[in-house]
Amino acid sequence: MRWLVCVAVLGCVPACGGSDSSRVRLDFTPLWQQGAQSVEQIDLRVYDSQGTLVDQQTLTDLQATADVIVFNPGPTTRFEVEASSAATGTRTPSYWGTRTVSLAPGDDLDLVVPVFPAGGVAGTVMVSDGTPLPAGTEVVATCTNPRSDADAPSERRLPIDAGAFSGTLIDGNYQLVVSFLDAVGAPYTGEVAVTIVASQTQSDVAIFAAP
């Protein structure tokens, strides 16, 4: 299935953001309209070329547009859009999408960020012999039935914090894998299969890693 909703990102003239920045405008009208009851909040996140979060905005009450000034834009500036709903009593992802572009100071461009039905996943990583997880270890979520269109991400890395992980994934079947080397270079690995359903969170997922 092709993406259901797109978000248009429209560049501004160079003077809007200054000589060392670019300014973009995002129009969320299609997402509000097509998301219907499953969209109550839209979160926009912008990451620079080093993967650092440089802007974050939350839109509610059918707010249609957001203006973003990206300082020191680079060749891999990433826009991430996540819609969520509170229909189940707790806020749950319902659409998600991301797009990485080369953005230079003063750029004036049109960009489409496709979004797809999505859900959440949350759980813990446990090591069989109590070996600590090295800093920077991530859960690699790989979709085993990826969509055919190239702009639908089929893999996402979820950071682990104090043994816990969480994140948003496009709906589908996934293999969650953890792998790392301990202090003496011995490999550890663990994996589990999950199914992500749009507008639902798959919680209490446990991944057991062992040598």
CSV table of N, CA and C in Angstrom, one decimal, residues 9 24-26 44-47 68 70 76-81 96-101 103 109 111 113:
chain,number,residue,atom,x,y,z
A,9,VAL,N,6.5,20.2,3.0
A,9,VAL,CA,7.4,21.1,3.6
A,9,VAL,C,7.8,22.1,2.6
A,24,VAL,N,11.6,26.5,7.0
A,24,VAL,CA,10.6,25.7,6.3
A,24,VAL,C,9.2,25.8,7.0
A,25,ARG,N,8.2,25.6,6.2
A,25,ARG,CA,6.9,25.6,6.7
A,25,ARG,C,6.2,24.2,6.4
A,26,LEU,N,5.6,23.7,7.4
A,26,LEU,CA,5.0,22.3,7.2
A,26,LEU,C,3.5,22.5,7.3
A,44,LEU,N,6.3,17.2,15.6
A,44,LEU,CA,7.3,17.4,14.6
A,44,LEU,C,8.7,17.5,15.3
A,45,ARG,N,9.6,16.7,14.8
A,45,ARG,CA,11.0,16.7,15.3
A,45,ARG,C,11.9,16.9,14.1
A,46,VAL,N,13.0,17.8,14.3
A,46,VAL,CA,14.0,18.0,13.3
A,46,VAL,C,15.3,17.7,13.9
A,47,TYR,N,16.1,16.9,13.1
A,47,TYR,CA,17.4,16.5,13.6
A,47,TYR,C,18.5,17.0,12.6
A,68,VAL,N,9.6,26.3,11.0
A,68,VAL,CA,10.8,25.8,11.6
A,68,VAL,C,12.0,26.6,11.0
A,70,VAL,N,15.9,26.2,10.8
A,70,VAL,CA,17.0,25.2,11.0
A,70,VAL,C,18.3,26.0,10.9
A,76,THR,N,22.3,16.0,5.8
A,76,THR,CA,21.4,15.0,6.2
A,76,THR,C,20.5,15.5,7.3
A,77,THR,N,19.7,16.6,7.0
A,77,THR,CA,18.8,17.1,7.9
A,77,THR,C,17.5,16.2,7.9
A,78,ARG,N,17.1,15.8,9.0
A,78,ARG,CA,16.0,14.8,9.0
A,78,ARG,C,14.7,15.4,9.7
A,79,PHE,N,13.6,15.2,9.0
A,79,PHE,CA,12.3,15.6,9.6
A,79,PHE,C,11.5,14.4,10.0
A,80,GLU,N,10.9,14.4,11.1
A,80,GLU,CA,10.2,13.2,11.6
A,80,GLU,C,8.8,13.7,12.1
A,81,VAL,N,7.7,13.1,11.6
A,81,VAL,CA,6.4,13.5,11.9
A,81,VAL,C,5.7,12.3,12.6
A,96,TRP,N,3.2,7.7,11.4
A,96,TRP,CA,4.6,8.1,11.6
A,96,TRP,C,5.3,8.1,10.2
A,97,GLY,N,6.3,9.0,10.1
A,97,GLY,CA,7.1,9.0,8.9
A,97,GLY,C,8.3,9.9,9.1
A,98,THR,N,9.3,9.7,8.3
A,98,THR,CA,10.5,10.5,8.4
A,98,THR,C,11.1,10.7,7.0
A,99,ARG,N,11.8,11.8,6.8
A,99,ARG,CA,12.5,12.1,5.5
A,99,ARG,C,13.8,12.8,5.8
A,100,THR,N,14.8,12.4,5.2
A,100,THR,CA,16.2,13.0,5.3
A,100,THR,C,16.5,13.7,4.0
A,101,VAL,N,16.9,15.0,4.1
A,101,VAL,CA,17.2,15.8,2.9
A,101,VAL,C,18.5,16.5,3.1
A,103,LEU,N,19.9,20.0,3.2
A,103,LEU,CA,19.4,21.3,3.4
A,103,LEU,C,20.5,22.3,3.7
A,109,LEU,N,12.8,25.2,-0.9
A,109,LEU,CA,12.5,23.9,-1.5
A,109,LEU,C,11.1,23.4,-1.1
A,111,LEU,N,9.2,19.8,-0.1
A,111,LEU,CA,9.5,18.4,0.3
A,111,LEU,C,8.3,17.7,0.8
A,113,VAL,N,7.0,14.7,3.1
A,113,VAL,CA,7.3,13.7,4.2
A,113,VAL,C,6.1,12.7,4.3
